[in-house]
Every structure is written in structure tokens, then in C-alpha cells.
XYZ file of C-alpha atoms in Angstrom:
575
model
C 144.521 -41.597 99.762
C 147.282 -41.521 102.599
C 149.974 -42.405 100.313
C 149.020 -40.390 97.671
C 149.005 -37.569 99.730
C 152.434 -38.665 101.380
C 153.773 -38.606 97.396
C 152.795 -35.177 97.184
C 154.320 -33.503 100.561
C 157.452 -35.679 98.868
C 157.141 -33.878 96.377
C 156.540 -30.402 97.564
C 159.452 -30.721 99.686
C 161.790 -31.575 97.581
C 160.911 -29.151 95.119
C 161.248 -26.531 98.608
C 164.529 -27.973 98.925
C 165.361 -27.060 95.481
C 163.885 -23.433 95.995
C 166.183 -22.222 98.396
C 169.023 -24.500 98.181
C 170.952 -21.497 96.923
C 168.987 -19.078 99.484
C 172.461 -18.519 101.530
C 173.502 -15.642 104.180
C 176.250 -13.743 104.333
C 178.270 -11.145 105.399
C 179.794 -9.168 103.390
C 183.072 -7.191 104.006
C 181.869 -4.059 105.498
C 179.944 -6.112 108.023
C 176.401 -6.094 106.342
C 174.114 -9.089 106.133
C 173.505 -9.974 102.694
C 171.084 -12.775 101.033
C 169.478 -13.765 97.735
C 166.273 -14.150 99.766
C 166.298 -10.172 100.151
C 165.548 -9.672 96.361
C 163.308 -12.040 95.137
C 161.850 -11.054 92.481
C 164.867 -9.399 90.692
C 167.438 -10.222 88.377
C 170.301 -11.229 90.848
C 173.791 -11.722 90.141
C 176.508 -13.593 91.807
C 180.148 -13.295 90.544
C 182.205 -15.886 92.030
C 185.763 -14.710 91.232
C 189.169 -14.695 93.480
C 191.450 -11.903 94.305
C 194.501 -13.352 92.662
C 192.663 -14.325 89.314
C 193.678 -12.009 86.068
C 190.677 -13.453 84.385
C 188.353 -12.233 87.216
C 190.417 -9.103 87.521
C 189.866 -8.252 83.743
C 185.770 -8.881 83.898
C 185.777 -6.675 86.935
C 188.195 -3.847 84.890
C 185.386 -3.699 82.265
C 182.771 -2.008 84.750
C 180.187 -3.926 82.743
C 178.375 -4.760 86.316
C 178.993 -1.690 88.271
C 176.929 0.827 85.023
C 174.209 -2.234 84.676
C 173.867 -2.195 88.358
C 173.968 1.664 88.404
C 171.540 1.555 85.470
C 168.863 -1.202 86.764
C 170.421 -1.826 91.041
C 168.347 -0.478 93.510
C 168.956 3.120 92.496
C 167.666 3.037 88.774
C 164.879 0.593 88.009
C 165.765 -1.432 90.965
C 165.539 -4.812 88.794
C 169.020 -5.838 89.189
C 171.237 -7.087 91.891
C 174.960 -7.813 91.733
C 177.356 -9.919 94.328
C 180.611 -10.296 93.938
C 181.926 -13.307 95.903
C 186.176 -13.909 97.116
C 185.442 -17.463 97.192
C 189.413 -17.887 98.299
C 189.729 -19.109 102.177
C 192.377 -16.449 102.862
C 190.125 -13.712 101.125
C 190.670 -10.729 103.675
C 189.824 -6.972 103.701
C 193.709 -6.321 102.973
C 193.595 -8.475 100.033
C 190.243 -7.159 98.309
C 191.985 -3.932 98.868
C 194.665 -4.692 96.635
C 197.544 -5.992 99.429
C 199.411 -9.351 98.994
C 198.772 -11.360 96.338
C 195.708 -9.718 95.217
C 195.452 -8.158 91.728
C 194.049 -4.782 92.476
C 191.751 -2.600 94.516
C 188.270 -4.676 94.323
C 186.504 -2.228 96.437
C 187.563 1.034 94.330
C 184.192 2.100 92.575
C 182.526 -1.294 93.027
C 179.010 -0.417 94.282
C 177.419 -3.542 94.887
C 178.125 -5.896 97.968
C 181.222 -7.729 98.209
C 181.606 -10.986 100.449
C 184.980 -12.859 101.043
C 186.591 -11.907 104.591
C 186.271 -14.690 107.436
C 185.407 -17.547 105.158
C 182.115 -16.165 104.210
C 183.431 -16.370 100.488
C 183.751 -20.447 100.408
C 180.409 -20.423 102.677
C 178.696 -18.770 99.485
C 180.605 -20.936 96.722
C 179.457 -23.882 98.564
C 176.018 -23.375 97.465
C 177.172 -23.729 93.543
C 178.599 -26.256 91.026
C 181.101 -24.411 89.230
C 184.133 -25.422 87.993
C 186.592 -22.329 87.972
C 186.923 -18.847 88.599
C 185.445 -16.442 87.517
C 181.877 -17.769 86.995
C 178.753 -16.046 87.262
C 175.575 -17.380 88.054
C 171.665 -16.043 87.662
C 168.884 -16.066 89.784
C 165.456 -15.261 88.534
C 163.806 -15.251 91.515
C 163.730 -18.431 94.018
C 165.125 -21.726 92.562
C 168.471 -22.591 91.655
C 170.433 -20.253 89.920
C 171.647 -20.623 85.787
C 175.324 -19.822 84.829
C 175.547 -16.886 82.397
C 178.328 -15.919 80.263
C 180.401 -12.895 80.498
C 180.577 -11.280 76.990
C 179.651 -7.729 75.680
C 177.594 -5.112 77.916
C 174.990 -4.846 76.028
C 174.688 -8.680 74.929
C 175.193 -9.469 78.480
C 172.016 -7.684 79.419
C 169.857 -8.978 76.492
C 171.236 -12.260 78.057
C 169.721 -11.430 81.609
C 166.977 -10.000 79.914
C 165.940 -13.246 77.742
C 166.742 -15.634 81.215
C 164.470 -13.773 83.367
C 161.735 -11.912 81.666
C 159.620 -12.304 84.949
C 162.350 -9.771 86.840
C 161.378 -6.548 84.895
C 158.459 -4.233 85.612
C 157.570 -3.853 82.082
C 155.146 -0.565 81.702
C 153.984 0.370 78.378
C 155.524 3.715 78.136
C 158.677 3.862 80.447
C 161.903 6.089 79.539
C 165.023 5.598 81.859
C 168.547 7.428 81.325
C 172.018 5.197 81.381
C 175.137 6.127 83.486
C 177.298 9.016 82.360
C 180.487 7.485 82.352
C 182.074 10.944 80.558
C 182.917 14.116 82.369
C 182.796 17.216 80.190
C 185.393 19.561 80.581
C 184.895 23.511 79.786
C 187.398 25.972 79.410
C 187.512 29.541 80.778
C 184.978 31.154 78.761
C 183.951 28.796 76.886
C 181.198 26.084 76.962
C 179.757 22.554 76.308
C 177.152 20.830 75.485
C 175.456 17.231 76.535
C 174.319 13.713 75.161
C 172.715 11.263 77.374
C 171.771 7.939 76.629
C 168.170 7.322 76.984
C 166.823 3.293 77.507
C 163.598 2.400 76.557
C 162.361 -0.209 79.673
C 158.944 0.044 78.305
C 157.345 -2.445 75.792
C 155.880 0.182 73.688
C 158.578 1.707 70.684
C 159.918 4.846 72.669
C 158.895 7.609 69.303
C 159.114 10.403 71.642
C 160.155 11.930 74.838
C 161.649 15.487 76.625
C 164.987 15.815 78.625
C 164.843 18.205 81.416
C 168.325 20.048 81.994
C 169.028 21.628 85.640
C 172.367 23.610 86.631
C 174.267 22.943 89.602
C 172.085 24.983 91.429
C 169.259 23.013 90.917
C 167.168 25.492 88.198
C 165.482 24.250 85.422
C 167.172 25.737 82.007
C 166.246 23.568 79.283
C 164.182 21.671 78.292
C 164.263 19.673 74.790
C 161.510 17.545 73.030
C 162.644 14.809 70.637
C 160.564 12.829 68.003
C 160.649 10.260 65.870
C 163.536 8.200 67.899
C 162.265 4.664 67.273
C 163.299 3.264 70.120
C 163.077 -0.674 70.355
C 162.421 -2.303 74.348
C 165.824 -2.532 76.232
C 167.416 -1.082 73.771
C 168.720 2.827 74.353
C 170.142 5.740 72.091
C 172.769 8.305 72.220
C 170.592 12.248 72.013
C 172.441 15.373 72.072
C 171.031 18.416 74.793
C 171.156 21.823 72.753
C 172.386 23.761 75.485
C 175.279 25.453 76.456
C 176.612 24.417 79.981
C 179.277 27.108 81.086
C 179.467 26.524 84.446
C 181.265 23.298 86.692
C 179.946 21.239 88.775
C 176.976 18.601 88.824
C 174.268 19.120 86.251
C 170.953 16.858 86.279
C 169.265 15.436 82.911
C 165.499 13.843 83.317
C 163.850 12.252 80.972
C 159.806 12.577 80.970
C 156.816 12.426 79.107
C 157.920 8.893 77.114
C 155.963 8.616 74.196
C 153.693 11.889 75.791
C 152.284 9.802 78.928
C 153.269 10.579 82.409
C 156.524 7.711 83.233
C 154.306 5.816 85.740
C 157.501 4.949 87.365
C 160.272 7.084 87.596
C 163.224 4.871 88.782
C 166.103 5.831 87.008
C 164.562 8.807 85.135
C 167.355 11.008 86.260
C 171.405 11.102 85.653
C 174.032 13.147 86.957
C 176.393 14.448 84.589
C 179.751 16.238 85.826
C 181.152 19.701 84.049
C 184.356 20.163 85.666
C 187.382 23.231 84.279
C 189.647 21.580 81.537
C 192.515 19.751 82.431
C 196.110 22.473 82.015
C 198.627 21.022 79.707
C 201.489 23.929 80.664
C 203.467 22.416 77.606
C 203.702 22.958 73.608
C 204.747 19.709 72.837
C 201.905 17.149 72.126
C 201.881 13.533 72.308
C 199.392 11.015 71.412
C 199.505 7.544 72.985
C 197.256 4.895 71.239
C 197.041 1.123 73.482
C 195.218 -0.827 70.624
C 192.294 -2.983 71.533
C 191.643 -6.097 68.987
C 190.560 -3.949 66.406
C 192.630 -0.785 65.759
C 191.023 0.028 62.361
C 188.263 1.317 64.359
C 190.170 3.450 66.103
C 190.583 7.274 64.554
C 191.133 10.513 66.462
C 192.413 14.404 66.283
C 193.544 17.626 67.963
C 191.933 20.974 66.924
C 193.921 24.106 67.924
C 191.667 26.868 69.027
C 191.268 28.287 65.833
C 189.517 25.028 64.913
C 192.167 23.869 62.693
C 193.369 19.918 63.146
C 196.692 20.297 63.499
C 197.569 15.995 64.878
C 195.519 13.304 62.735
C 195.647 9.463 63.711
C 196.752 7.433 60.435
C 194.873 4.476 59.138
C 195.328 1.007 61.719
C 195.080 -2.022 60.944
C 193.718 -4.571 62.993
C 196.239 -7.270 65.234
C 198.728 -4.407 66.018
C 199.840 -4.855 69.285
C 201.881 -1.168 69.425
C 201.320 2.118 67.751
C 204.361 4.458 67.323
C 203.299 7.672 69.562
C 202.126 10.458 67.447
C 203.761 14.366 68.333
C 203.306 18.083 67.530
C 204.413 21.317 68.652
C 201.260 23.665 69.726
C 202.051 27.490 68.595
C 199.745 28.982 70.412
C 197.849 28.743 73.944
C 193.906 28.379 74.040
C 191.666 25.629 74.367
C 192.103 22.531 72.360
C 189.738 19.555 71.306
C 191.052 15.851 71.569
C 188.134 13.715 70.094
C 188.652 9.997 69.553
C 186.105 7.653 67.943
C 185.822 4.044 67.381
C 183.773 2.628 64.030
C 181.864 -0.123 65.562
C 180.849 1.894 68.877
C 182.337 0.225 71.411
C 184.897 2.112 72.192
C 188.549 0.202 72.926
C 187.559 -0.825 75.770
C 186.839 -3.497 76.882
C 185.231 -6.101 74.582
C 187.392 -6.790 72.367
C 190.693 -5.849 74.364
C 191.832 -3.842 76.708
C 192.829 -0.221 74.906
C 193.183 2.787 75.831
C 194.277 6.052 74.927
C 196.901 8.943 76.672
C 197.104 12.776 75.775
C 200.876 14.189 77.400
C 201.764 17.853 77.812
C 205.543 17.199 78.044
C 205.889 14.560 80.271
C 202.485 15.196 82.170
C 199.166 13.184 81.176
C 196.571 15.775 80.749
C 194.044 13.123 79.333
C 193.180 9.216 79.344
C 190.738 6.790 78.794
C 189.072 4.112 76.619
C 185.897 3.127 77.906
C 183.350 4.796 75.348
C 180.937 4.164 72.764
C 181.079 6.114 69.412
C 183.295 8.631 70.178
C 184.731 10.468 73.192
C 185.394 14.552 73.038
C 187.868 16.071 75.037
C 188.702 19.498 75.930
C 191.898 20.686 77.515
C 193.480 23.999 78.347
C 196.915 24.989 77.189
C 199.064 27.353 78.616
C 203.006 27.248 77.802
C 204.820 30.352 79.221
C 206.687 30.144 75.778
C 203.680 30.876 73.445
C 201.871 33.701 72.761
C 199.340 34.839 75.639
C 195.703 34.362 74.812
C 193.720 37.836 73.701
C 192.189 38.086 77.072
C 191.646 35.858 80.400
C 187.619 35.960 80.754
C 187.061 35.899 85.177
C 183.460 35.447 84.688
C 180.432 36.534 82.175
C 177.237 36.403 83.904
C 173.446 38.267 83.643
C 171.276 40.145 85.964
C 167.818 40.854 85.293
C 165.556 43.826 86.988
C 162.975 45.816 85.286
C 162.642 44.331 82.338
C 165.953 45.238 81.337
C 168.805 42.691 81.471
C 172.608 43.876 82.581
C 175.648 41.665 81.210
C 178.281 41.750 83.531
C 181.888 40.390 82.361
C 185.446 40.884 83.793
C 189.390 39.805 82.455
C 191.788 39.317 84.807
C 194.368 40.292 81.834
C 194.071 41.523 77.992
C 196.411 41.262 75.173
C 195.564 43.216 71.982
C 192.060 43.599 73.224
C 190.108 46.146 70.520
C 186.281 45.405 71.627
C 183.965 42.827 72.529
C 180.696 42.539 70.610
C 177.726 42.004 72.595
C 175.555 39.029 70.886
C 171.914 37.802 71.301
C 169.876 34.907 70.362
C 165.975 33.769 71.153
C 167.289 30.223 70.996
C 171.078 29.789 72.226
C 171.802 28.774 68.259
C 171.431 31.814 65.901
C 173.119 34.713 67.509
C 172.507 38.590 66.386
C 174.970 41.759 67.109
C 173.540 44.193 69.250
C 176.106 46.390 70.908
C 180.117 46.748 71.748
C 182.179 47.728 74.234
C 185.745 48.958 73.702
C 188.609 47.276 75.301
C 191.482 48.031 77.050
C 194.213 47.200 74.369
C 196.907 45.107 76.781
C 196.874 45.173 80.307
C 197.592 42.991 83.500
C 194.648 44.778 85.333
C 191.634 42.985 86.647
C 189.048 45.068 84.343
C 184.974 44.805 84.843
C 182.705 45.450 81.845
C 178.665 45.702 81.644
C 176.033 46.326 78.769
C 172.607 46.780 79.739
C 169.995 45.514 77.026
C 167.236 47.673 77.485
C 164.673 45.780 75.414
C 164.965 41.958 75.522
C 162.139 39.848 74.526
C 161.192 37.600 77.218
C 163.475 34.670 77.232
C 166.919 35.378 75.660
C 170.996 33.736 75.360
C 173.927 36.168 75.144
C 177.539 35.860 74.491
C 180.491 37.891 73.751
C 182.483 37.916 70.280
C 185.900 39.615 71.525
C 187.917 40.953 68.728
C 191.655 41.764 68.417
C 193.384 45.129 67.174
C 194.441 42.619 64.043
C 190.931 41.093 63.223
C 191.062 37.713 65.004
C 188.153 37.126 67.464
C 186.801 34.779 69.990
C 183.793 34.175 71.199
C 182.981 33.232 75.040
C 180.428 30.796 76.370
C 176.767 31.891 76.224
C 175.092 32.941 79.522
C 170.731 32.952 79.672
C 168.072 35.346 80.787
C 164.678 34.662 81.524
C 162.785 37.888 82.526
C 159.851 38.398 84.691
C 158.663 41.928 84.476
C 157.165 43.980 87.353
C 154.456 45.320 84.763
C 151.023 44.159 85.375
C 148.826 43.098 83.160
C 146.505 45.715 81.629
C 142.945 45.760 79.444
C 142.148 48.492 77.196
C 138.974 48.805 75.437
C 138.686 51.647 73.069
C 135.946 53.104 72.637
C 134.322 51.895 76.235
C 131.038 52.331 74.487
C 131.293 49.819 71.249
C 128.609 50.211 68.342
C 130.469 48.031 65.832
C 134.150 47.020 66.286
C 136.099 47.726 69.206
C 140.060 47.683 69.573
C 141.478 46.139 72.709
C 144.670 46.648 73.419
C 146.636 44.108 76.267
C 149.767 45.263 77.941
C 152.160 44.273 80.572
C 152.461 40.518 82.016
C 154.815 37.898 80.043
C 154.641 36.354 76.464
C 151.421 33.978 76.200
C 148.503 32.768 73.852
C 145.607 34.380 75.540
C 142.150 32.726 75.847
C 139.642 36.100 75.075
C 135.789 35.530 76.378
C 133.216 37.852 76.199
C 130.774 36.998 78.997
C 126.823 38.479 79.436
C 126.325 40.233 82.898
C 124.446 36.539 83.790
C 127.641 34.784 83.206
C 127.517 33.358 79.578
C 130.309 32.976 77.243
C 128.597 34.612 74.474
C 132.249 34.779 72.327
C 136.102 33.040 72.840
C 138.812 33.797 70.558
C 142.505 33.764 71.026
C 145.287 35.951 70.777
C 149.176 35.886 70.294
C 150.514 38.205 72.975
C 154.201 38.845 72.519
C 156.586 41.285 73.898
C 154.494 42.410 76.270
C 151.870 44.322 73.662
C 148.865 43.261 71.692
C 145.945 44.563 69.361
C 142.777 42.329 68.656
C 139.447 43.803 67.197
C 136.324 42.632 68.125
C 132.880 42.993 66.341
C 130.118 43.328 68.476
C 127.240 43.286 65.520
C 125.582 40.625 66.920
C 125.341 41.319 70.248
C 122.294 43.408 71.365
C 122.681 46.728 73.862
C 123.762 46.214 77.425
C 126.652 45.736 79.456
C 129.211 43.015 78.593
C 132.294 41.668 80.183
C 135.636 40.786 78.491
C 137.720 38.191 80.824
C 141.164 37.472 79.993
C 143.250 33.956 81.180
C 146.751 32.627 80.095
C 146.645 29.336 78.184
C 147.579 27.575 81.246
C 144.094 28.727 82.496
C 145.407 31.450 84.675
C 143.248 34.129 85.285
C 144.464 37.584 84.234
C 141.987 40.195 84.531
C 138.085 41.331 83.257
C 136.920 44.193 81.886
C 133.395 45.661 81.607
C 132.345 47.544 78.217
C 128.436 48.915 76.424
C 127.317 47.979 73.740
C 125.065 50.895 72.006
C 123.921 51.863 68.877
């Protein structure tokens, strides 16, 4: 009995030593104490790589770990951890700053911890068999650690996925949003609108889901319900937000209600995607610079003027070229221009399958670049050449203000050209827009001028948007700006006549749009009838027959359909 229980503490400790054999310490460049042992339980990464390796320099280039640890790290799902590991002995803060002999800033955008400094890189390779750089190696939890190969994003991650299935917190019903690599860009006046990518982390087919949409400010203005999306576990796809952004800085998209449950956990549920003015090209002459990747047939792009017209095409590639002649026009007018690239296969020319990239010039000045996208990539830019012809008018700001159920457009130019008259525009929906009013110009002027048009019956929730028009026909039309009214008018009951012998006519005013829930109620408190009605625009007419009710007094109580109570009224019943 002794020496079978001697085998089995053997045993147990050798299989401890084999547990946290790899459990090392660290600390990492900024002076932070880092170790495996902190995040059991996750998917954890280590990248052992050296400052002065291209191979190591061109996996870290690819941003493959920095949007999968921005996407599942400790501030999405909080499923995935990353390390990246200097394993040279000279590795110093210099040096993983790009200085010496290193290969490039390894700190710039890198979010995740990285070790090296003071021979705390070689302390961490120690703890590995590997047999060059770069090498990355998996932990699933305690135990030694698996070597994974670098390949694709997304084949990458089915990779981590498939070695540790125990890391991941699968719910049933559980929508997350990916990184926004892509700022949008928005011209004076004009607008733009968004696509997320949403990830199904759930094991349930994602079928359906809403995306939330808040301005920089922080105020809900949209929100969209999709269907019928098919969405397989850890896999995600690209959805496009029907609204028109038309202001800069930091909008938020959410995704909720996956599949119409409640996301029991709402790591990651939220992105942050950038709206920033268009970049100025000050320059008529175009130029199109195309860096292949291994597959330049997938590669096609195209400039439309402002007009919409494409006036620069890419030509057919073929795959294996290593340089594409630069492709040139000469704008002939100013205005706000499109560049929109896309790539067949959806992963973009960078960086799979090579290392490609693309360049927009104004002149000599870069006014766009990239390469890092899926599908396609669409960019807007301003241009403004003191040679070409001046743009109809130069829009300051368009904004609404809403008081007494009335709603006042406000708009200013800072200068007009051929200005005739703008045509005020409105829509229900932000998609379908109607003419309701104008408002002369001022023909050409270098003025600052200030316009309004006051909309004195709106429905409830409304878009608007300007179509300016020249003295020779041609028009433009501006961004669209939204009003959501709240009227001061209280709700009202009217039941005529008071005394009802057969049919009565009620008649609701005041208060906001709504289906209202209608209950006639005994003086005992019985719901002795419930109907509904369709309130809109702030005026309705219902009838009610009263035949089988017998004489007395009668209440009729009146709530919103989110069960808000509105008002009561009492009314006879005689014959």
C-alpha cells in the first residue's frame, strides 16, 4: 500500500512539474509583471520573435494579433491573451523602439505586453523548445504549451479555436462586433454611412440581431434590426448601418438582442468607429499607385468625380506582377471625390498573400494609403486646386432646432458661386426624401451668409437635407441632419356625447405618435372592454359602441403600448 501510494505522489508530481513548467514571470518593458499563470483559463499566446528578424517583423506588420487581441484580449470577450517575447540578450527599450539594428518600432500600436529588456526575453525562451524565430506557441490553460502556425487571420483563429475549445465562454445566443480598422472620411456637407462586422461567439446560428448607433455626443440615433443573417459560430459578417453620419469624431455601434435574447454577456458588444473631415488634395493632377500583393487580379479600383462620374479605372492584373505602371488624370473640377478599391477574394492586399498596398497623390502629396481590408475599402477625399472652378457654395454648417412642435433648419456658406436656391427636403426614414420648401440664394458672394426654414408641421420623427441648385441647373445636395420632436402638448380625452346611448366618438389629442391600449373600466374596477388604436400625428378618432353595457357611470383609461399611463376619463351610459 506504501509503495503504491509512493507511485502515485510520483506521479502527481511529475505531471505538476509538467503543469507549470512553462508557468514563467516576467517583466515586461514598461516595468509590469507579467505571467501565464495570470490567465488561466484563456487562450494565451506567446510570440517568440527578435528585433532584427524580417520574418518576425513581417508577422508583426500584418496586425493579425493586435485586432484578435482587440477583438477577444481583455477588452472584448476577454478569451485571448497575446505576448510578444525579444528573446535576443541585447533586446533593449531602444531597440524595440526601432534604434540600432532593430527592424522597426515594435511598440507602435502593439497593445499587448511586450518582454525583452534586461534579459527577461531569453529568461522566457528558456521555458520552450523552439528552433527559430519567429515561433509562436499556445497555451490552453495550465500544461505545456503547443506551437501554432502563423497563416491567415481568420484561419489562425479557427486554429486557436479548434486547439482550445475549453478557453471560450460559449453562450447560446452571444453577438460581439470586430475592430474597425477603417476611418470614414466626410466632406463639408456631405455624409457617410457605416458597416461593422458583427461575430457570432455564440453556438446558436446568429439569424438576427439590432445595431445601436450613437453620435459623438453620446445620443442614441439609430437603431437598425437585421434578419435572416445566418450566421455560423466564430464566424462574423460585414452589415451596412442606414444612417447618415455628418458629423467627425468618435461614433459608437452596439450590437444587442442576438437572435432576440438579452446578450448575457456583453464583452465586446461595442466598437468605436472614427468619422474624421476628408483628407485635401490642393492638386488637379491624380495619381494612382498600386504595390501588388500575390494576387493582383483581385485587385480593381476607381475615382468618381463629384458628379458621380468615374473618371480613373484600374485595368485588368494579372497575377505574379511585381510592379504596376502608376495610373494619372487631370481633375476639372473641385468637390469631393470617391477612391474605392476592392479585392475579389476579400482579403484585401494585405497581408496574406503579400504585402500590397495602395497610394492616392495630389501632385506630389499622398492624400490616401492603405491595404489592409477585406472586400473593398471606400475613400473620400476633398479637392481643392486654386486652378479649377470654385465649388457652388462652401456649406459652414446645416443643423436643426426643435421647440414647439415646429422644427427650424439652420444652414450657413462661408462663400457662394452661382448660387440660385436651395430646396429644403424631408424624409420619415433618412432614404426617400420629399420637397417641401426653398430658399433663394445669394447668386456669388464671399460673404459668410446664414439661412433658416422653419417646418411648421413635421410628423414626429423626421431627416432633412438641402438640394442646392445653380443659376445653370446643376445641383448638390448636402448631408442629411435629424429631428426627433417632443411636443409640449399634453395629452387630451374627448368623449362626445359625455352621455353615450349607442356609439360614442372619442377623440385623443396631444402627446407623441403611439399604439394606444383603450379600456373601458366599471366604477368597481373591471375591464369590461380593451381595444387599440393607431395614434399618429398627434390626432385620433375611435368609436365605441356601448350596446351592451347597461346604465351607469363608466371609465375610459388610456396607456401607451409601453404600458405608460396617459390619462382616464369618466362618461354615462343612458338610454
Amino acid at each position: 500500500m506504501k509503495q503504491f501510494l509512493f507511485s502515485l505522489l510520483t506521479v502527481l508530481l511529475s505531471f505538476s512539474t509538467i503543469l507549470h513548467a512553462q508557468n514563467w514571470t516576467a517583466t515586461d518593458w514598461q516595468g509590469n509583471t507579467q505571467s501565464p499563470s495570470d490567465h488561466y483559463g484563456k487562450a494565451l499566446l506567446v510570440d517568440l520573435s527578435a528585433h532584427w528578424c524580417p520574418p518576425c517583423w513581417d508577422w508583426h506588420s500584418t496586425g493579425i494579433m493586435e485586432s484578435l487581441y482587440h477583438d477577444f484580449g481583455p477588452g472584448g470577450t476577454n478569451e485571448f491573451m497575446v505576448f510578444f517575447i525579444d528573446c535576443d540578450s541585447g533586446s533593449s527599450v531602444s531597440q524595440l523602439q526601432g534604434g540600432g539594428d532593430s527592424m522597426g518600432d515594435w511598440t507602435e500600436g502593439t497593445p499587448y505586453p511586450i518582454i525583452g529588456p534586461n534579459g527577461q526575453g531569453p529568461s522566457v525562451a528558456s521555458h520552450y523548445n523552439f528552433g527559430g524565430y519567429p515561433t509562436l506557441f499556445l497555451h490552453c490553460g495550465a500544461g505545456t504549451a503547443s506551437e501554432i502556425s502563423r497563416t491567415s487571420k481568420w484561419t489562425f483563429w479557427n486554429d486557436v479555436l479548434t486547439m482550445c475549445p475549453g478557453a471560450f465562454d460559449n453562450k447560446v445566443h452571444d453577438a460581439t462586433l470586430l475592430l474597425v480598422e477603417s476611418k470614414r472620411y466626410i466632406c463639408p456637407g456631405e455624409s457617410t454611412e457605416f458597416s461593422v462586422d458583427v461575430y457570432n461567439a455564440g453556438t446558436a446560428t446568429l439569424n438576427t440581431f439590432d445595431l445601436e448607433i450613437r453620435d459623438p455626443s453620446g445620443t442614441l440615433v439609430h437603431t437598425q434590426s437585421f434578419s435572416s443573417q445566418y450566421i455560423q459560430h466564430g464566424a462574423y459578417k460585414t452589415v451596412n448601418i442606414s444612417y447618415p453620419a455628418a458629423m467627425t469624431g468618435t461614433w459608437t455601434a452596439k450590437v444587442v438582442k442576438p437572435n432576440g435574447f438579452i446578450d448575457s454577456r456583453p464583452n465586446g458588444d461595442e466598437e468605436d468607429i472614427i468619422v474624421e473631415a476628408a483628407p485635401v488634395g490642393n492638386n488637379a493632377q491624380l495619381t494612382v499607385e498600386i504595390d501588388p500583393d500575390n494576387y493582383a487580379s483581385e485587385t480593381s479600383w476607381e475615382i468618381i468625380d463629384p458628379n458621380g462620374v468615374v473618371i480613373l479605372n484600374s485595368p485588368p492584373y494579372s497575377d505574379g506582377q511585381s510592379t504596376i505602371p502608376n495610373a494619372n488624370v487631370t481633375a476639372t473640377e473641385n468637390g469631393c471625390y470617391q477612391f474605392n478599391i476592392y479585392d475579389a477574394y476579400g482579403d484585401g492586399m494585405c497581408c496574406s498573400w503579400g504585402y500590397g498596398a495602395f497610394t492616392v497623390k495630389s501632385g506630389n502629396n499622398i492624400i490616401l494609403t492603405g491595404g489592409e481590408f477585406a472586400n473593398e475599402a471606400l475613400h473620400t477625399f476633398l479637392l481643392n486646386d486654386p486652378g479649377l472652378p470654385s465649388l457652388p457654395i462652401s456649406l459652414a454648417y446645416f443643423k436643426v432646432k426643435e421647440a414647439n412642435c415646429a422644427v427650424t433648419l439652420e444652414w450657413a456658406t462661408v462663400a457662394e458661386n452661382n448660387n440660385d436656391k436651395f430646396i429644403i427636403e424631408r424624409s420619415p426614414t433618412g432614404s426617400k426624401f420629399e420637397p417641401i420648401g426653398e430658399v433663394t440664394g445669394q447668386g456669388s458672394t464671399l460673404e459668410k451668409t446664414v439661412y433658416t426654414f422653419v417646418d411648421e408641421n413635421p410628423p414626429g420623427n423626421a431627416y432633412y437635407r438641402l438640394l442646392q441648385v445653380d443659376f445653370d441647373g446643376k445641383s448638390e445636395t448636402s448631408n442629411s441632419v435629424s429631428a426627433q420632436l417632443a411636443c409640449e402638448e399634453a395629452f387630451n380625452i374627448e368623449i362626445l356625447p359625455n352621455i353615450v346611448r349607442d356609439l360614442s366618438t372619442l377623440h385623443f389629442t396631444g402627446g407623441a405618435d403611439d399604439e394606444l391600449d383603450v379600456q373601458i373600466i366599471s366604477v368597481h374596477g373591471k375591464v369590461l372592454q380593451q381595444f387599440n388604436v393607431e395614434y399618429r400625428h398627434q390626432n385620433a378618432k375611435q368609436q365605441i359602441n356601448v350596446d351592451n353595457l347597461p346604465e351607469g357611470i363608466y371609465y375610459l383609461r388610456v396607456q401607451s403600448s409601453g404600458n405608460q399611463y396617459l390619462g382616464m376619463e369618466p362618461f354615462v351610459v343612458g338610454r
